[in-house]
Amino acid sequence: MSDIRFRLLSLVLLSVLCFADLVGAAAVFCWWLAFGAKTTFARLSWRTVLPVLVVFCLFPSAVLFFTGGDVFYGAKIFVLALLAFWFSASLLPGELMSLFVRVFGQGMGFDLGMTAELSVQALSGVREDLFHMRSALRMKGQRFSPGAVPFLGAGLLVLSLRRSAFSASVLARRGYVSGGTYVPVFSPGAGDVVRLVFAVLLYGVLFF
């Protein structure tokens, strides 16, 4: 069982701790190792996570190093990105729809929830397309290189646009205009409660 409300609250508290100071970022990293690493790498490959982390961390650190800013800002971004990967990997189908409908109602909440669900579905499709493209390169005896990035990017863009056009046509044929009826479903589990409790404890220890 899993409840997005508990995970979202944990994400907010831990994100605040990340930017509080370096000690807070280190504490959140330990939290991620204990409660988020398994979920993250169960759904996402380290080959996907590592390049993103490197880009997100090195670039701001390098800029701040030459401008006299906080060079440890990249470390905070590193931990924040790990939290983002954990949260995205823990999402289950329909959870975002339930959350938005519960918060904003059947009108705007339904529209926002459906948009969020379609966005997550699109990102999942991009990951699958990239996996198939890299598999095709290996079958042809070619290696992934920086020179292939523009071609792969263009292919991913075309596939995403086609998938979006198909989804839009399905909604139009079904007569969708705005709003709808959806019954939010939440299934609180012990794991989400434990993660939230430890996040609150970290927050309390470091801020009070």
Short mmCIF file of N, CA, C and O in Angstrom, two decimals, residues 83 91 101 152 180:
data_model
loop_
_atom_site.label_atom_id
_atom_site.label_comp_id
_atom_site.label_asym_id
_atom_site.label_seq_id
_atom_site.Cartn_x
_atom_site.Cartn_y
_atom_site.Cartn_z
N LEU A 83 15.97 13.11 -4.40
CA LEU A 83 14.60 13.10 -3.89
C LEU A 83 13.59 13.11 -5.04
O LEU A 83 12.57 12.42 -4.98
N LEU A 91 5.75 6.93 -7.85
CA LEU A 91 4.40 7.25 -8.32
C LEU A 91 3.70 6.01 -8.88
O LEU A 91 4.30 5.24 -9.62
N VAL A 101 -7.74 15.90 -7.43
CA VAL A 101 -9.19 15.93 -7.24
C VAL A 101 -9.53 16.16 -5.78
O VAL A 101 -10.46 16.92 -5.45
N LEU A 152 19.06 11.29 -31.72
CA LEU A 152 18.18 10.64 -30.75
C LEU A 152 17.17 11.64 -30.19
O LEU A 152 15.98 11.30 -30.01
N GLY A 180 -14.72 16.59 -14.74
CA GLY A 180 -15.16 15.20 -14.83
C GLY A 180 -15.47 14.68 -13.43
O GLY A 180 -15.49 15.43 -12.46
#
